[in-house]
XYZ file of C-alpha atoms in Angstrom:
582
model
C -45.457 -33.194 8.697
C -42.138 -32.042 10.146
C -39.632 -30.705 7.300
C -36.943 -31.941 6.736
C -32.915 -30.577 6.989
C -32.667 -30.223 3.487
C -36.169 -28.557 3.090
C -35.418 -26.116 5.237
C -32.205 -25.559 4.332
C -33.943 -24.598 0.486
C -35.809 -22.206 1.830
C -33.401 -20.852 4.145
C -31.411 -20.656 0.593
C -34.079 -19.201 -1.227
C -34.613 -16.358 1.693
C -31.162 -15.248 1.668
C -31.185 -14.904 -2.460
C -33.738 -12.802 -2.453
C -32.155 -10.464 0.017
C -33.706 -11.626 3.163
C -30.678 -12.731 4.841
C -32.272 -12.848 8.467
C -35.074 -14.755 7.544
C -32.638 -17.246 5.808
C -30.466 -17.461 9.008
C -33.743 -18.621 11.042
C -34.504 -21.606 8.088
C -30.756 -22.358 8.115
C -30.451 -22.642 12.131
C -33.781 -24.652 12.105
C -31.931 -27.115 9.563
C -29.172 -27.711 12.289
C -31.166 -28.443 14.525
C -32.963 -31.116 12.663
C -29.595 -32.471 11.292
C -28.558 -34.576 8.737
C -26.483 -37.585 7.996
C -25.509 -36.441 4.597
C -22.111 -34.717 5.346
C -22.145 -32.602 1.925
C -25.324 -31.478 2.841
C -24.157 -30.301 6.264
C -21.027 -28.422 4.832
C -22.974 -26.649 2.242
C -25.379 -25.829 5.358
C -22.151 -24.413 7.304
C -21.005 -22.360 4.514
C -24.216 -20.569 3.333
C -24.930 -20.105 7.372
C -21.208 -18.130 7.218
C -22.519 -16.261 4.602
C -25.603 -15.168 5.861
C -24.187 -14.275 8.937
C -21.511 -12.073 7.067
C -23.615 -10.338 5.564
C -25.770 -9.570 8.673
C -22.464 -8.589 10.635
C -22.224 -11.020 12.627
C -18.730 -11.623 11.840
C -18.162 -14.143 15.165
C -20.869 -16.503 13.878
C -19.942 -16.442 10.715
C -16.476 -17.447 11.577
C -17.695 -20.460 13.644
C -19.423 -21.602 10.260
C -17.457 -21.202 8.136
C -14.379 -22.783 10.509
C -17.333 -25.972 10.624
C -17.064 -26.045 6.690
C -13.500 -26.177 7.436
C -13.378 -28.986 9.481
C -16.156 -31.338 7.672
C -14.280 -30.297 4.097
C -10.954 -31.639 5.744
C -12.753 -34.505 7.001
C -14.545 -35.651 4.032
C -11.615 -35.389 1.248
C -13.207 -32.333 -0.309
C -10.338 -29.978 -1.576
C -12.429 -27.936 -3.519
C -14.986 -27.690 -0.524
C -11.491 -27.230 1.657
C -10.353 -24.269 -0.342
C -13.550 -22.295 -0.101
C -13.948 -22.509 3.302
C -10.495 -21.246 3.376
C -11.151 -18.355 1.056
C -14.275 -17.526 3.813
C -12.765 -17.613 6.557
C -9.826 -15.049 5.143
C -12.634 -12.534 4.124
C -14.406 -12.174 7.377
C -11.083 -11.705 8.885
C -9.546 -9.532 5.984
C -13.171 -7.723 7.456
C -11.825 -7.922 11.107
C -8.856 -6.506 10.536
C -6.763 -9.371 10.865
C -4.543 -9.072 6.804
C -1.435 -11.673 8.323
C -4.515 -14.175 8.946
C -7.065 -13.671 6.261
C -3.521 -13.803 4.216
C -2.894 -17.239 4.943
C -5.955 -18.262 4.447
C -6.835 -17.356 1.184
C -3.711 -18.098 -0.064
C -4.655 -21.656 0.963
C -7.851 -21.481 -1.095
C -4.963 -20.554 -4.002
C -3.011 -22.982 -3.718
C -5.812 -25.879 -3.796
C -7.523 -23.904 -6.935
C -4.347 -24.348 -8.434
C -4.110 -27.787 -7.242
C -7.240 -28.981 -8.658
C -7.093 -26.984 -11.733
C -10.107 -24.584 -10.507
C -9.662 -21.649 -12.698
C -12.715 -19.963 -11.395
C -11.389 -20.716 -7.872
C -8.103 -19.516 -8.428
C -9.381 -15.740 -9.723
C -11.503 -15.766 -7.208
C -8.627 -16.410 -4.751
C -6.325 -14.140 -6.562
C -9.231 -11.143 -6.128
C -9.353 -12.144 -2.203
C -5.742 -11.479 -1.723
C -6.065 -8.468 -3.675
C -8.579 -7.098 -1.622
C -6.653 -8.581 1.763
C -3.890 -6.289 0.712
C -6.205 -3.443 -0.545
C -7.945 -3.360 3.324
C -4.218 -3.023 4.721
C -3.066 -0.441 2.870
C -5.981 1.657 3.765
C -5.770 1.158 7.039
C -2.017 2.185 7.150
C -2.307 4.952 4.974
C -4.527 6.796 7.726
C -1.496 6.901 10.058
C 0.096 8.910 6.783
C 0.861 12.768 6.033
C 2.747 12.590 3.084
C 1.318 14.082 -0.256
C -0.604 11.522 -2.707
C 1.482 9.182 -3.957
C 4.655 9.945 -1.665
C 4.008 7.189 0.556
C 5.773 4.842 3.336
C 7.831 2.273 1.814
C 5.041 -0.502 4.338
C 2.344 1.547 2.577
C 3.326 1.300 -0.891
C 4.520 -2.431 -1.186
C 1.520 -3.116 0.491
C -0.862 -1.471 -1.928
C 1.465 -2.348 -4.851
C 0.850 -6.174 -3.770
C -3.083 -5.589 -4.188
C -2.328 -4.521 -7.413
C -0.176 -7.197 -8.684
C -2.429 -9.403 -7.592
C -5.946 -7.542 -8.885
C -3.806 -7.876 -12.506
C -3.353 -11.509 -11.796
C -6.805 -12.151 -11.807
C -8.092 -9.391 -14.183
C -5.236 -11.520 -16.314
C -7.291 -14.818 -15.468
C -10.848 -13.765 -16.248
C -10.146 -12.287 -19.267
C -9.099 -15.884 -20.031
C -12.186 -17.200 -18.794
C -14.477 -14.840 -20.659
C -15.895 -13.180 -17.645
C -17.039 -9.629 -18.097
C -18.469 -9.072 -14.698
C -15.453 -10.297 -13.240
C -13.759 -7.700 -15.312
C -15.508 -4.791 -13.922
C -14.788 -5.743 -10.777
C -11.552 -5.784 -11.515
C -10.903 -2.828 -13.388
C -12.972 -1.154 -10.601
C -10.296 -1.804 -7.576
C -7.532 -1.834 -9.885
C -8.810 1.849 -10.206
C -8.937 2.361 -6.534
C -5.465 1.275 -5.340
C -4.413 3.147 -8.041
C -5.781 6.472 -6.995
C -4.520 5.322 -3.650
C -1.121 5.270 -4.956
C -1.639 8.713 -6.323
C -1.497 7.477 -9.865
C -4.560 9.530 -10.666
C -4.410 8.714 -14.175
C -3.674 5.734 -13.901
C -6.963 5.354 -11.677
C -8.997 7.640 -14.271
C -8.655 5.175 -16.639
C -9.466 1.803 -15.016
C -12.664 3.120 -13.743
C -14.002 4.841 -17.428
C -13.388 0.828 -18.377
C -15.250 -0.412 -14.663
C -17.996 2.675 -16.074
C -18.064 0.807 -19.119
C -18.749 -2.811 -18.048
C -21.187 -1.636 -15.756
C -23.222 0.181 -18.410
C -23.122 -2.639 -20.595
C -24.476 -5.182 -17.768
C -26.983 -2.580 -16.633
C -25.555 -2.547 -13.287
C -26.636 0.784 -11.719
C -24.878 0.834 -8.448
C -21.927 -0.027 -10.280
C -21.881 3.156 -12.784
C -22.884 5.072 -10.065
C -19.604 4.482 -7.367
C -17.705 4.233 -10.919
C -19.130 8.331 -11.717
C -18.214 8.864 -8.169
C -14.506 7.170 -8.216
C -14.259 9.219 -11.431
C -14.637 12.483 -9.524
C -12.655 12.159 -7.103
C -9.780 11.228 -8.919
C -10.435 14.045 -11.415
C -10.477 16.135 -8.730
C -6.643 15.714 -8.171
C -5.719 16.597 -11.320
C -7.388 20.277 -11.013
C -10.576 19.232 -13.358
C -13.203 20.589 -11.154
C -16.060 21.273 -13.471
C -15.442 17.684 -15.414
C -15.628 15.850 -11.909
C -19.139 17.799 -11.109
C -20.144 16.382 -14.007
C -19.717 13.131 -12.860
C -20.852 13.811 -9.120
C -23.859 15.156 -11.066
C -24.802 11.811 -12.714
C -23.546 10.018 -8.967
C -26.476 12.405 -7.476
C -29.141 11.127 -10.652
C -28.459 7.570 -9.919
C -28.207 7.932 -6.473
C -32.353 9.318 -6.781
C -33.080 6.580 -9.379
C -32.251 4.081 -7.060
C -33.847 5.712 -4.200
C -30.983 5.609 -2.213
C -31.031 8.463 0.372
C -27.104 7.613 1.624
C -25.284 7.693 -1.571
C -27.726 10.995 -2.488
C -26.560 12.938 0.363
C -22.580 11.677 -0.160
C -23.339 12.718 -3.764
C -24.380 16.256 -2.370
C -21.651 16.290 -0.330
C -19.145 16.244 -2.593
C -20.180 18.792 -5.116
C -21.245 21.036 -1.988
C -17.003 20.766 -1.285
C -16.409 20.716 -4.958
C -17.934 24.255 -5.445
C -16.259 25.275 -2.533
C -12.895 24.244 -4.332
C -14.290 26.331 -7.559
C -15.349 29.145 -5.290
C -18.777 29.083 -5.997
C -20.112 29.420 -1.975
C -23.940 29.828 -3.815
C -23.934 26.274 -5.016
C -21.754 24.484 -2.384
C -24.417 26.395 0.414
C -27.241 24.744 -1.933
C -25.666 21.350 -1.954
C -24.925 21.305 1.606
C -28.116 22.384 2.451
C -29.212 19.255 0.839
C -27.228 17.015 2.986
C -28.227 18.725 5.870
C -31.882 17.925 5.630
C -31.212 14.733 4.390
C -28.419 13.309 7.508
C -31.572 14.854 9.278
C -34.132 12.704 8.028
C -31.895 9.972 8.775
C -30.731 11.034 12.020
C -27.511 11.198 10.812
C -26.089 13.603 13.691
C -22.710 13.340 12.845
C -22.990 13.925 9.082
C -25.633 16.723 10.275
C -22.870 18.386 12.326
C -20.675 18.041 9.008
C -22.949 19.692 7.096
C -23.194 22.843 9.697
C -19.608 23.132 9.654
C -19.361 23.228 5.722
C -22.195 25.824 5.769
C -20.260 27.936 8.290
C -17.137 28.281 6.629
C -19.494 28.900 2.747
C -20.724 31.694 4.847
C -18.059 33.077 5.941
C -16.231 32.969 3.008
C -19.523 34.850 1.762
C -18.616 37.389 4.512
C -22.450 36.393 6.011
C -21.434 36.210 9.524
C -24.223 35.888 11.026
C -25.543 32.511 9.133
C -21.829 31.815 9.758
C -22.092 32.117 13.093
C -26.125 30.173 13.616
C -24.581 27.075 11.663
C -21.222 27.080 13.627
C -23.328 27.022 16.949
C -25.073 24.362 15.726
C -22.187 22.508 14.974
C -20.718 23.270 18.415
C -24.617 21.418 19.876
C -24.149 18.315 18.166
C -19.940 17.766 18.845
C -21.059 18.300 22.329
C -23.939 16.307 22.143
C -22.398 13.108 19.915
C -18.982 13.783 22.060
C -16.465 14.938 19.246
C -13.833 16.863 21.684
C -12.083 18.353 18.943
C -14.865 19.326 16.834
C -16.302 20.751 19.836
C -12.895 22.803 20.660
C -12.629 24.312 16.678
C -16.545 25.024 16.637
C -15.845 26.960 20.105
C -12.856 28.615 18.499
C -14.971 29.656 15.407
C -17.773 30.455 17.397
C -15.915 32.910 19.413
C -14.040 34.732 16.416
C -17.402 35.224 14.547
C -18.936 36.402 17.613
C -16.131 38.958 17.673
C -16.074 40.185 13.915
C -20.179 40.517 14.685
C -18.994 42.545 17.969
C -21.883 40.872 19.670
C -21.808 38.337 23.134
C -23.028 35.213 24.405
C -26.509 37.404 25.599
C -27.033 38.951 22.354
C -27.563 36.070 21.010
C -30.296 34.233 23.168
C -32.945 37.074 21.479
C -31.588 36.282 17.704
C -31.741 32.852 17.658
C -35.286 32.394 16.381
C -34.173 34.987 13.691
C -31.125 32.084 12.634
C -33.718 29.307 12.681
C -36.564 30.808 10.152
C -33.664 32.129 8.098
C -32.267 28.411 7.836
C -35.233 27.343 6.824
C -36.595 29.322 4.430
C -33.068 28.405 2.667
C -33.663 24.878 2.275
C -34.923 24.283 -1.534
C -33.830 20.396 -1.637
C -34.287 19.952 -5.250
C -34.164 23.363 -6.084
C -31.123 25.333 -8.004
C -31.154 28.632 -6.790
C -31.360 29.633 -2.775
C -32.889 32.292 -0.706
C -30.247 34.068 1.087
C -30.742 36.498 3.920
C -28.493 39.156 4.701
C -25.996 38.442 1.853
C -23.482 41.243 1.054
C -22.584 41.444 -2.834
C -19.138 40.462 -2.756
C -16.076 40.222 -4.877
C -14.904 36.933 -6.060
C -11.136 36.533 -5.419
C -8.948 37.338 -8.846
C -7.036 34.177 -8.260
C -7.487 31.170 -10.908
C -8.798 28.404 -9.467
C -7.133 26.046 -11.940
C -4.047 26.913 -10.542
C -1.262 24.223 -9.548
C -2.288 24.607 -6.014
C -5.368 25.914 -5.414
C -7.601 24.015 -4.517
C -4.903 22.528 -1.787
C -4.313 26.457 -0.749
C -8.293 27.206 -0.608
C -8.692 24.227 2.005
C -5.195 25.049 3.955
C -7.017 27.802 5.976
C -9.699 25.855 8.160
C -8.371 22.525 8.504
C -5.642 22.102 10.426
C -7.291 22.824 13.722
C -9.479 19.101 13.006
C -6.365 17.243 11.829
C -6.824 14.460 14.234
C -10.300 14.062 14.332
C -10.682 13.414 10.279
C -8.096 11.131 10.190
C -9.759 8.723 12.956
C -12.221 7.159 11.217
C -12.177 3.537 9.683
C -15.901 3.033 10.141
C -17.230 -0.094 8.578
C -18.700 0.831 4.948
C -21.978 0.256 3.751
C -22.365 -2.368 0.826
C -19.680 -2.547 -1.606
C -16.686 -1.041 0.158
C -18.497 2.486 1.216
C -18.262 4.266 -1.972
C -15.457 3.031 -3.714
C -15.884 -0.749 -3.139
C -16.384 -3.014 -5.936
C -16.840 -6.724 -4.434
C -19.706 -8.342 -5.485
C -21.985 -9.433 -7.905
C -21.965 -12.991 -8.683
C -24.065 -15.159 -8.602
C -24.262 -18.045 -5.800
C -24.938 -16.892 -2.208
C -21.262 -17.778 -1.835
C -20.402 -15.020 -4.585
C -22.517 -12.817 -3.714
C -19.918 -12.009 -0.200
C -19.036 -8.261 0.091
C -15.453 -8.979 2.191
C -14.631 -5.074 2.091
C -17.217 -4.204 5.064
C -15.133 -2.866 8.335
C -16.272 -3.289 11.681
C -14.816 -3.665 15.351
C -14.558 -7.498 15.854
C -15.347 -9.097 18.979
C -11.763 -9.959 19.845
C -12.391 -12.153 22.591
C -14.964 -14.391 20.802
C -12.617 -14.264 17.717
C -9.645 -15.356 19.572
C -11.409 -18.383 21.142
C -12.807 -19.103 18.091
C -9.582 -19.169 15.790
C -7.560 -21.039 18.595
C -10.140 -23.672 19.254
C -10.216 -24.431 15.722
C -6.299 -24.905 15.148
C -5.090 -26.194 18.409
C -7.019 -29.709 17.735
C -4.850 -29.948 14.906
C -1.349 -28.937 15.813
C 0.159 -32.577 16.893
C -2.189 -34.532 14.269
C -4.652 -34.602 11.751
C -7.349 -36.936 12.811
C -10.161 -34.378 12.774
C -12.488 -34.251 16.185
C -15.994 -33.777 14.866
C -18.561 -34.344 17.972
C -18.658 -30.708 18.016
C -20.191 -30.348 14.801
C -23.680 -29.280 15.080
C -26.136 -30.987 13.252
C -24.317 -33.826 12.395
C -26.439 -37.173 13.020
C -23.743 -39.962 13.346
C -24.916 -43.320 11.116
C -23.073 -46.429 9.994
C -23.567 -44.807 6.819
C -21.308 -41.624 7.363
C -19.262 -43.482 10.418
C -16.195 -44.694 8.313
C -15.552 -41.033 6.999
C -15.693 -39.733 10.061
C -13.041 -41.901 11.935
C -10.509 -42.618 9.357
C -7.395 -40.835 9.603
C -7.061 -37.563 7.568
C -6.710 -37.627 3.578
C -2.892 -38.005 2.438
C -3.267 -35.298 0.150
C -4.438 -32.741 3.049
C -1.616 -30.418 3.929
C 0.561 -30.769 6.803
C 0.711 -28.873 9.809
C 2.340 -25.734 8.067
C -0.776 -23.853 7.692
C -2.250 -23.935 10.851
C 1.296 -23.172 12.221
C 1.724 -19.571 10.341
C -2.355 -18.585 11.592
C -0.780 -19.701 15.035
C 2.316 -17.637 14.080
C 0.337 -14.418 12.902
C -1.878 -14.891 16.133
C 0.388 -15.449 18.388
C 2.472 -12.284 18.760
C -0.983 -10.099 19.075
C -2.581 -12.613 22.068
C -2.784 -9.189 24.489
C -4.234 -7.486 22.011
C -7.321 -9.884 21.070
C -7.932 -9.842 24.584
C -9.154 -6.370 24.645
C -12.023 -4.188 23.376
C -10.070 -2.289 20.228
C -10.290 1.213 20.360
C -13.405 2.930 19.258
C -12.940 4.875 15.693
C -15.415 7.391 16.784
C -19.270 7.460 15.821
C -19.834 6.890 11.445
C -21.647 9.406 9.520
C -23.478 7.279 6.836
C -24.169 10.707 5.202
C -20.591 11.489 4.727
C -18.195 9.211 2.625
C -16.413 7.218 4.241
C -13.259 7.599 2.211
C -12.807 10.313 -0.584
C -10.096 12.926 -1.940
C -10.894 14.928 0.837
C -9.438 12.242 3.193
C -5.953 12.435 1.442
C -6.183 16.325 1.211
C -6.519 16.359 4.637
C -3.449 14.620 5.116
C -1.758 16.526 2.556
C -2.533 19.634 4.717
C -0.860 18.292 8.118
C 2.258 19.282 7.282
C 1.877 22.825 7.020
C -0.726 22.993 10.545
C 1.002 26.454 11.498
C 1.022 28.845 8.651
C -3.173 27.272 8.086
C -3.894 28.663 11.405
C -5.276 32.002 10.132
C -7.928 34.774 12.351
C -11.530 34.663 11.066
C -10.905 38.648 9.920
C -13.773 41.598 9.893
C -15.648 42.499 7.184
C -13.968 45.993 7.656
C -10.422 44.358 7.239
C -11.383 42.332 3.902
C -10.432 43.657 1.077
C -11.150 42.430 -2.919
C -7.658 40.827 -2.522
C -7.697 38.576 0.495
C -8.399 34.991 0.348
C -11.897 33.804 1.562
C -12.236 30.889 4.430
C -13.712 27.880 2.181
C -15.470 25.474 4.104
C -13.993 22.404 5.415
C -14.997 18.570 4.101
C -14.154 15.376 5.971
C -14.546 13.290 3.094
C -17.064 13.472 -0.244
């Protein structure tokens, strides 16, 4: 017997709760093309399809869904209905990269939560915002080279609006009793914070996020909360207490079997121990990313990982592993077309190559000798390494607790790969990369992640968003033959021809989307610029981001010469190795 809309619409609901969002999508598609008369049916359809398609990325579909919600909510009379659609649309394009539009939209969904007294509504529209804001600031702080905290005047109000309104709703759902809520909150209140540069500010917001998420079990949670921890800790000088904490980040990451997060968690303490001086244990830590971005086929995180190992060996005064892992780095920025990496790996390539006093045709009869050496290293969950050709060296006299150190100790290798680190704004993997905190409830609806960035498909976008306002602008008698899966009866006819509900809003919304759209027509009409390929390996936003732009500044006095073991003496400062992000 053929199913019906609604039975397949349960199953394509039960699919995408249990994590099988693809599946789901199938069941959910199959429903609309059955149809149904029942127009709440067919709107809770539309929105759960937007959903599902969110979380699969397909950010165009899931617009077109969740812009049908839209329209049958209108239709219909259903505010509450009305203001969620609202809130979905404005977090796939808060995802997009469109903040003036998502903006509008979720303040919308506010303004009807307030309107209908929907408290749970209202925090929920209050966190959107939040986050709307939260996504801008980001995004404008990578055009940035000030130090932490001494930002733009754009920058700052717009970070300083995320937080006003992450304390509006961290205000509301301690009202409402909601703990989970809570963490959430606490955990982005924590990262605009550290944003901001109020480190301790951000320290303590995420011990209380580390808290909640111990007390509802929530691993993932306490494990971006250990990592948040660290990285903020690491801008305050506490070194060993924030490898404490990317210690427990590395244990949870292996408890939940999650390779990514392990090999970000390695990455960091591998740049950590670099900022403590302790080139043993950063080599052993990057070694461990290594071999996992190359189980993954992470090549760009792989080519991270060679560079960080060049620089530990050098400032080991081990050359020639220097110079095997900065040739290697040199293959894959070739290979995954990074010109700048490709340019500093030449440039290193060539000064180790003259400290060694060897040539291009030495090396073609040593390079077997570089490969056995770099494997016999690897000891992934190992705490001690086997090192080859090691000198005994002597550690630098200088405290690395001092004021500036750590900021000094990276000064001398970045500059040359200014550009390059600040060009990413790859899309992060589930909550907001590592530091993201949006999630967890427990509808499919709640269950949205609208911190995910990836390049949209303007021109799809475009005609979508248009399409769905420009019906509207001289009245509000909704069109809905478009609507797919709607089966037209006597029963349903009435609602669907009657002129729109008094209490819907005028034209006034629609007008500002068609005002924020408007002045960037040229631009949605255009492929956006690539932000270069994403290391999934490498995090995609840590203190090593804002160091970086700490650093470009003061470009000329970090361009140093790679010297000669003959010219070092106890006294000079060793080249640490360089860190995108950790």
């Amino acid at each position: 017997m053929e199913a019906s809309c609604l039975e397949l619409a349960l199953e394509g609901e039960r699919l995408c709760k249990a994590g099988d969002f693809k599946g789901g999508t199938a069941f959910f598609e199959a429903a609309v093309q059955v149809g149904t008369e029942d127009l709440k049916t067919l709107s809770a359809i539309y929105s759960q399809l937007g959903n599902a398609y969110f979380y699969l990325k397909e950010y165009g579909k899931a617009l077109e869904y969740h812009r049908h919600d839209l329209t049958l909510a209108r239709t219909i009379g259903d505010r509450i209905g009305e203001g969620k659609a609202s809130g979905n649309l404005g977090n796939t394009l808060k995802v997009l990269g469109r903040f003036d539009e998502a903006t509008v939209c979720c303040q919308r969904h506010l303004d009807i939560s307030q309107e209908q007294g929907d408290k749970v509504g209202e925090a929920r529209a209050l966190y959107n915002i939040g986050n709307v804001f939260h996504a801008k600031g980001k995004q404008q702080l990578w055009g940035c080279t000030q130090d932490p905290g001494d930002l733009p005047p754009v920058v700052r109000d717009t970070l300083q609006r995320a937080t006003s309104f992450y304390e509006m709703n961290l205000c509301l759902v301690k009202e409402l009793g909601d703990r989970a809520a809570q963490g959430r909150a606490f955990g982005n209140l924590g990262n605009t914070h550290y944003l901001l540069g109020n480190f301790v500010e951000a320290i303590k917001f995420h011990r209380q996020r580390l808290s909640i998420a111990k007390e509802f079990g929530d691993k993932a949670a306490e494990r971006r909360a250990y990592s948040n921890l660290g990285n903020a800790l690491i801008f305050l000088g506490q070194f060993n207490t924030a490898t404490e904490y990317y210690r427990k980040t590395l244990q949870l990451s292996r408890q939940l079997k999650d390779q990514v997060m392990e090999a970000q968690a390695c990455y960091s303490l591998g740049n950590t121990y670099t900022l403590m001086q302790q080139y043993e244990r950063a080599i052993d830590y990057h070694l461990k990313h290594l071999l996992i971005a190359q189980e993954l086929t992470d090549r760009v995180g792989e080519g991270r990982a060679c560079w960080s190992l060049g620089n530990a060996y050098v400032s080991l005064r081990n050359h020639r592993q220097a110079l095997h892992y900065a040739r290697k780095y040199l293959d894959i920025s070739r290979e995954i077309g990074d010109r700048n990496g490709e340019l500093t790996a030449r440039m290193n390539v060539e000064q180790m190559m003259e400290a060694l006093g060897v040539n291009e045709s030495d090396l073609s009869s040593c390079g077997s000798e570089f490969e056995v050496q770099g494997n016999r290293e690897i000891s992934f969950y190992g705490s001690s390494l086997n090192f080859n050709n090691v000198p005994l060296f002597q550690k630098l006299g200088r405290d690395p607790s001092d004021e500036d150190c750590f900021f000094d100790l990276l000064s001398k290798f970045q500059s040359s790969r200014m550009d390059d680190q600040r060009c990413h704004l790859d899309d992060p993997n589930e909550e907001n990369g590592e530091n993201g905190e949006n999630g967890g409830a427990v509808s499919l609806n709640e269950m949205l992640d609208p911190t995910l960035i990836t390049s949209p498909q303007t021109e799809e976008l475009f005609d979508l968003i248009v399409s769905s306002q420009s019906r509207r602008l001289d009245d509000q008698r909704v069109s809905v033959s478009n609507l797919p899966g709607l089966r037209i009866t006597h029963n349903n006819l009435g609602h669907l021809c009657v002129d729109a509900d008094p209490q819907e809003p005028s034209d006034d919304f629609f007008n500002m989307l068609m005002k924020c759209q408007s002045s960037r027509i040229d631009d949605q009409r255009c492929s956006p610029p690539e932000g270069g390929p994403r290391a999934p390996t490498v995090p995609d936003e840590d203190f090593f981001s804002l160091i970086q732009r700490v650093q470009a500044k003061r470009m000329d006095e970090q361009r140093v010469h790679l010297p000669s073991d003959e010219q070092d003496g106890p006294d000079s400062d060793p080249e640490p190795p360089s860190g995108d992000s950790s």
